[in-house]
Coordinates of C-alpha atoms and ligand atoms in Angstrom, one line a residue:
M157 CA 14.3 2.9 30.0
P158 CA 10.9 2.7 27.9
T159 CA 7.4 2.9 30.7
A160 CA 4.6 0.1 30.7
L161 CA 2.2 0.8 27.7
D162 CA -0.8 2.2 28.5
Y163 CA -3.2 0.1 26.7
E164 CA -3.5 -3.4 26.3
P165 CA -1.5 -4.1 22.5
M166 CA -3.3 -5.3 18.9
I167 CA -2.4 -9.2 18.9
L168 CA -3.5 -11.5 16.6
R169 CA -2.2 -15.0 17.6
P170 CA -2.2 -18.8 16.4
R171 CA -5.6 -20.0 15.2
G172 CA -6.4 -23.3 14.1
T173 CA -5.9 -23.4 9.3
E174 CA -9.8 -24.3 9.1
P175 CA -11.1 -20.8 7.8
T176 CA -14.6 -19.6 9.8
P177 CA -17.4 -20.1 7.3
L178 CA -18.2 -16.9 5.1
S179 CA -21.6 -14.5 6.3
P180 CA -24.3 -14.3 4.0
I181 CA -23.0 -10.5 2.9
Q182 CA -19.8 -12.0 1.5
E183 CA -22.0 -15.0 0.0
E184 CA -23.9 -12.4 -1.4
I185 CA -20.3 -11.0 -2.7
L186 CA -19.1 -14.5 -4.4
E187 CA -22.9 -14.7 -6.5
L188 CA -22.6 -11.2 -7.3
K189 CA -18.8 -11.8 -8.9
R190 CA -19.6 -14.6 -11.2
A191 CA -22.8 -13.1 -12.3
R192 CA -20.4 -9.5 -12.7
N193 CA -17.6 -11.7 -14.7
A194 CA -16.2 -9.5 -12.0
V195 CA -12.4 -10.5 -10.2
I196 CA -11.8 -8.2 -6.9
L197 CA -7.9 -7.5 -5.9
A198 CA -7.6 -6.1 -2.5
H199 CA -5.2 -4.2 -0.7
N200 CA -3.6 -5.8 2.4
Y201 CA -4.8 -3.5 4.6
Q202 CA -8.2 -4.1 4.0
I203 CA -10.1 -5.5 6.1
E204 CA -10.7 -8.8 6.9
S205 CA -13.8 -9.8 5.4
I206 CA -12.8 -8.1 2.7
Q207 CA -9.7 -10.0 2.2
R208 CA -11.2 -13.3 2.3
V209 CA -13.8 -12.1 -0.3
A210 CA -10.4 -11.0 -2.8
D211 CA -9.4 -13.4 -5.8
Y212 CA -6.1 -11.5 -5.1
V213 CA -4.6 -9.6 -1.9
G214 CA -1.3 -8.1 -2.0
D215 CA 0.7 -4.9 -2.2
S216 CA 0.7 -1.5 -4.8
L217 CA 3.5 -3.7 -7.1
G218 CA 1.3 -6.6 -7.3
L219 CA -2.1 -5.2 -7.5
S220 CA -0.7 -3.5 -10.4
Y221 CA 0.5 -6.4 -12.4
Q222 CA -3.0 -8.3 -11.2
A223 CA -4.8 -5.6 -13.0
Q224 CA -3.1 -5.0 -15.9
A225 CA -3.1 -9.4 -16.7
A226 CA -7.1 -9.3 -15.4
D227 CA -10.0 -10.3 -17.9
A228 CA -12.7 -10.2 -16.3
D229 CA -15.1 -7.8 -17.6
V230 CA -15.3 -5.7 -14.0
I231 CA -11.8 -4.9 -11.8
L232 CA -13.7 -4.0 -8.4
F233 CA -10.8 -2.3 -6.4
C234 CA -10.9 -2.3 -2.8
G235 CA -7.8 0.1 -1.9
V236 CA -7.7 3.8 -2.2
H237 CA -8.4 5.9 -4.8
F238 CA -4.8 6.2 -6.5
M239 CA -4.5 2.1 -6.3
A240 CA -8.2 2.3 -8.5
E241 CA -7.4 5.2 -11.0
T242 CA -3.7 2.8 -11.6
A243 CA -6.2 -0.4 -12.8
K244 CA -8.0 1.7 -14.6
I245 CA -4.8 3.4 -16.4
V246 CA -2.9 0.1 -16.9
N247 CA -6.3 -1.7 -18.2
P248 CA -9.0 1.1 -19.4
S249 CA -11.9 -1.5 -21.1
K250 CA -12.0 -3.1 -18.6
T251 CA -14.7 -1.4 -15.5
V252 CA -13.1 -0.9 -12.7
L253 CA -15.3 0.5 -9.4
L254 CA -14.2 1.5 -6.1
P255 CA -16.1 1.2 -2.9
D256 CA -15.8 4.8 -1.9
L257 CA -14.7 7.3 -3.9
A258 CA -13.9 9.4 -1.5
A259 CA -11.1 6.3 0.0
G260 CA -8.1 9.2 -1.0
C261 CA -4.6 8.7 0.6
S262 CA -3.1 11.6 2.5
L263 CA 0.2 11.3 0.7
S264 CA -1.3 11.5 -2.7
D265 CA -3.0 15.0 -1.7
S266 CA 0.6 16.1 -0.5
C267 CA 1.4 17.0 -3.9
P268 CA -1.1 17.8 -6.5
A269 CA -0.2 18.1 -10.1
D270 CA -0.3 22.1 -10.6
R271 CA 2.5 22.5 -7.7
L272 CA 4.4 19.7 -9.5
E273 CA 4.1 21.1 -12.7
A274 CA 4.9 24.6 -11.9
Y275 CA 8.2 23.4 -9.2
K276 CA 9.4 21.3 -12.7
K277 CA 9.0 24.4 -14.7
A278 CA 11.1 26.0 -12.2
N279 CA 13.3 23.5 -12.2
P280 CA 14.2 22.4 -15.8
G281 CA 15.9 19.2 -16.1
L282 CA 14.5 17.0 -13.1
Y283 CA 13.9 13.4 -13.6
V284 CA 10.8 12.3 -11.7
V285 CA 10.5 9.2 -10.0
A286 CA 7.4 9.1 -8.7
Y287 CA 5.9 6.8 -5.7
I288 CA 2.5 5.7 -6.7
N289 CA 1.1 6.9 -3.9
C290 CA 0.0 10.1 -6.8
S291 CA -3.0 10.7 -8.9
A292 CA -3.5 10.0 -12.7
G293 CA -2.3 13.7 -13.4
V294 CA 1.1 13.5 -11.5
K295 CA 1.6 9.9 -12.7
A296 CA 1.2 12.0 -16.0
L297 CA 3.7 14.4 -15.2
S298 CA 6.4 11.7 -14.2
D299 CA 9.2 10.1 -15.9
V300 CA 9.0 6.6 -13.8
I301 CA 6.5 5.2 -11.4
C302 CA 8.1 3.1 -8.6
T303 CA 6.4 0.8 -5.1
S304 CA 7.7 0.6 -2.0
G305 CA 8.5 -3.0 -3.4
N306 CA 10.9 -1.5 -6.2
A307 CA 12.0 1.6 -5.0
M308 CA 15.8 0.5 -4.9
K309 CA 15.1 -0.9 -8.5
I310 CA 13.9 2.0 -10.1
V311 CA 16.2 4.5 -8.4
G312 CA 19.2 2.2 -9.8
R313 CA 17.5 2.8 -13.6
V314 CA 17.7 6.4 -13.5
P315 CA 20.6 7.3 -16.0
A316 CA 23.0 8.6 -13.5
D317 CA 23.4 11.8 -15.3
R318 CA 19.8 13.2 -14.1
E319 CA 18.8 15.2 -11.6
I320 CA 16.0 13.3 -9.8
L321 CA 13.2 14.5 -7.4
F322 CA 11.6 11.9 -5.9
V323 CA 7.6 12.3 -5.0
P324 CA 5.5 12.5 -3.1
D325 CA 6.9 10.6 0.1
Q326 CA 9.9 11.6 1.8
N327 CA 10.5 9.6 4.1
L328 CA 10.6 6.6 1.2
G329 CA 12.4 8.6 -0.8
Q330 CA 15.0 9.2 2.1
W331 CA 15.3 5.6 2.9
V332 CA 16.1 5.0 -1.1
A333 CA 18.9 7.5 -1.1
Q334 CA 20.4 6.1 2.1
K335 CA 20.2 2.5 0.4
T336 CA 21.5 3.3 -2.4
G337 CA 23.7 6.1 -2.5
R338 CA 21.9 8.1 -4.6
R339 CA 21.3 12.5 -4.3
M340 CA 18.0 12.9 -4.6
R341 CA 15.3 16.0 -4.4
L342 CA 12.9 15.4 -1.9
W343 CA 9.2 16.2 -2.2
P344 CA 7.9 17.0 1.4
G345 CA 5.2 14.9 1.8
S346 CA 4.2 12.1 4.7
C347 CA 1.6 9.2 5.0
Y348 CA -0.8 10.7 7.9
A349 CA -0.9 7.2 9.0
H350 CA 3.1 5.7 9.0
V351 CA 4.0 9.2 10.9
L352 CA 2.2 8.6 13.8
F353 CA 4.3 5.5 14.7
T354 CA 7.4 6.9 17.5
V355 CA 10.6 5.7 18.7
R356 CA 9.3 6.0 22.2
A357 CA 5.5 4.0 21.2
L358 CA 8.5 1.2 19.4
E359 CA 10.4 0.9 22.8
K360 CA 7.8 0.7 25.2
I361 CA 6.4 -2.8 22.6
K362 CA 9.8 -4.3 22.1
A363 CA 10.3 -4.1 25.7
R364 CA 6.3 -6.0 26.2
F365 CA 8.3 -8.7 23.6
P366 CA 12.2 -8.6 23.6
G367 CA 12.4 -11.6 21.5
A368 CA 10.3 -10.5 18.9
P369 CA 11.9 -9.2 15.9
V370 CA 10.3 -5.1 14.1
V371 CA 9.4 -5.1 10.8
A372 CA 8.3 -1.5 9.6
H373 CA 6.8 -0.1 6.4
P374 CA 9.4 2.8 4.5
E375 CA 7.0 5.6 5.0
C376 CA 8.0 5.4 8.8
V377 CA 10.2 8.7 9.7
A378 CA 14.0 7.6 9.9
A379 CA 14.1 6.7 13.5
V380 CA 11.4 4.4 13.4
R381 CA 12.8 2.7 10.7
D382 CA 15.9 2.6 12.1
M383 CA 15.0 0.5 14.8
A384 CA 13.7 -1.9 13.1
D385 CA 15.0 -5.7 12.0
E386 CA 13.8 -5.3 8.6
V387 CA 12.1 -2.2 6.4
C388 CA 9.8 -3.7 3.3
S389 CA 7.1 -3.0 1.2
T390 CA 3.8 -5.0 2.8
E391 CA 4.0 -8.3 0.4
L392 CA 8.2 -8.3 1.6
M393 CA 7.0 -8.7 5.4
V394 CA 4.5 -11.4 4.7
K395 CA 7.9 -13.2 3.2
F396 CA 10.1 -11.5 6.3
C397 CA 7.6 -12.8 8.8
R398 CA 7.4 -16.7 7.4
E399 CA 11.4 -16.5 6.7
T400 CA 12.2 -15.1 10.5
P401 CA 13.1 -17.8 12.6
A402 CA 11.0 -15.6 15.5
S403 CA 8.0 -16.7 16.7
E404 CA 6.8 -13.6 17.2
V405 CA 6.7 -10.3 15.3
I406 CA 6.2 -6.4 16.2
V407 CA 5.1 -5.6 12.6
V408 CA 5.2 -1.6 12.3
T409 CA 2.1 -0.5 9.4
E410 CA -1.2 -0.4 8.8
S411 CA -3.2 -3.1 11.6
G412 CA -5.0 -4.8 7.8
M413 CA -1.5 -5.9 7.3
L414 CA -2.0 -8.7 10.4
H415 CA -5.1 -10.5 8.9
R416 CA -3.0 -11.6 5.8
L417 CA 0.0 -12.5 8.2
R418 CA -2.3 -14.8 10.4
R419 CA -3.8 -16.4 7.7
E420 CA -1.1 -17.4 5.1
I421 CA 1.3 -18.1 8.6
P422 CA -1.0 -19.2 10.9
D423 CA 1.6 -20.2 13.4
K424 CA 3.5 -17.3 14.5
T425 CA 1.8 -14.6 16.6
F426 CA 1.8 -11.1 15.3
I427 CA 1.6 -7.6 17.6
A428 CA 0.7 -4.3 16.1
G429 CA 3.2 -1.6 15.8
P430 CA 1.4 0.9 18.2
T431 CA 1.3 4.9 18.2
D432 CA 1.8 7.0 21.1
S433 CA -2.0 7.0 21.8
C434 CA -3.3 3.6 20.7
A435 CA -2.4 0.0 19.8
C436 CA -2.7 -0.1 16.8
N437 CA -2.9 2.3 13.7
D438 CA -5.8 2.5 10.8
C439 CA -5.3 4.4 7.5
R440 CA -9.0 6.3 7.7
Y441 CA -9.4 6.1 3.7
M442 CA -8.2 2.3 3.1
K443 CA -10.6 1.6 6.1
M444 CA -13.9 4.1 4.2
N445 CA -14.4 0.0 2.2
T446 CA -16.7 -1.8 4.4
I447 CA -18.2 -4.8 3.4
E448 CA -21.7 -2.9 2.6
K449 CA -20.1 -1.1 0.2
V450 CA -18.5 -3.9 -1.4
R451 CA -21.4 -5.5 -2.5
D452 CA -23.6 -2.7 -3.4
A453 CA -20.6 -2.0 -5.6
L454 CA -20.6 -4.9 -7.8
R455 CA -25.3 -5.3 -7.8
D456 CA -24.8 -1.6 -9.1
L457 CA -22.3 -1.3 -10.7
Q458 CA -20.2 1.3 -9.4
P459 CA -18.9 4.2 -8.1
A460 CA -16.6 3.4 -11.2
I461 CA -13.0 5.3 -12.1
E462 CA -13.5 7.7 -15.0
M463 CA -10.3 9.9 -16.6
P464 CA -10.0 11.5 -19.1
E465 CA -7.8 10.6 -21.9
P466 CA -4.9 12.3 -22.5
I467 CA -4.4 12.1 -18.8
R468 CA -4.9 8.5 -19.0
S469 CA -2.4 7.4 -21.6
A470 CA 0.4 10.4 -20.3
A471 CA 0.3 8.5 -16.8
L472 CA 0.5 4.7 -18.4
V473 CA 3.8 5.9 -19.7
P474 CA 5.4 6.2 -16.3
I475 CA 4.0 3.8 -15.0
Q476 CA 4.7 0.3 -17.8
R477 CA 8.5 2.1 -17.4
M478 CA 8.0 0.8 -14.3
L479 CA 6.9 -2.2 -14.4
D480 CA 9.1 -3.4 -17.3
W481 CA 12.3 -2.4 -14.9
S482 CA 10.9 -4.0 -12.0
R483 CA 10.2 -6.9 -14.5
A484 CA 13.8 -6.9 -15.6
Ligands
LIG289 P1 2.6 -1.3 -0.1 O1 2.9 -1.1 -1.6 O2 3.7 -1.0 0.4 O3 1.5 -1.9 0.2 O4 2.2 -0.1 0.6 C1 1.2 0.8 0.1 C2 0.7 2.0 0.9 O5 -0.1 2.6 0.9 C3 1.3 2.3 1.8 O6 0.8 2.9 2.8
LIG290 FE1 -1.8 6.7 2.1 FE2 -0.9 5.6 4.2 FE3 -3.2 5.7 4.0 FE4 -0.8 4.3 2.4 S1 -1.3 4.3 4.8 S2 -2.7 4.6 1.7 S3 0.3 6.1 2.4 S4 -3.1 7.5 3.3

């Protein structure tokens, strides 16, 4: 029998569809955006004030397509480093800005390019499928990239006679292997934020909201994924929450997601999936971007993403393969 929650859950309840007025700094950002001929792309985990000034808010896959199609002079990417790096790889003539260059990713860090290179050398013939949460150096060593939104489709396109090495997320890899029946070697990386969700914490929140379905990100561990009614990317979470007949949904991912959900589905209630020690779960890297840093980046046109051209052009090959396979 689950015990009571030790804290108040984070709940975003329905609110009127009338948007609150923008703050002076948000207005300043919109003005700078026009002056710089910039487009602002933001991940679903960004803080609400950033999401509201963005031209597009979405998951890694949607953001990659948007970055490639962008025809503004400047792409201000509000997300983490590997996402802005991907934007630069697919659209190199643009100035790509990231509000805080230190906004990294534990998954990306778990697979350094030199270690992958050594592993490939010791195990020749592997077909490397890399989750997009990795550095440009790792992408350059990979055969195809995937995101949580297209991983099953991408793995399904890999020739059947090739053994797959899936990097760097063992949880996403394990989920894809379960769903597709394809055996894969899994790199032992994980997202520090998503592995904090536990069965115990989920049992407690489910007991408090018994009618609410659970939607979880595939970066969660298997025992948590098994408790979910749906496991999917952040973009597909919006679809699930819109289509479910339920009026309350428990959302097991980074808490920024709830802002997008409430904006687009204003008549439902969203409950943040808790961890054992807190009511919600923030990614410390995603939260390094602040509204002030967004303003400063547009004003100063820095920090900008740069990388050596040989790495960029090598990394483009598996990204482009993903974008083509994903569209088909
Ligand atoms: P999505 O592509 O599903 O938005 O996931 C990105 C991410 O970093 C999840 O932690
Ligand atoms: Fe990386 Fe996890 Fe943060 Fe996503 S939530 S950016 S996988 S550390």
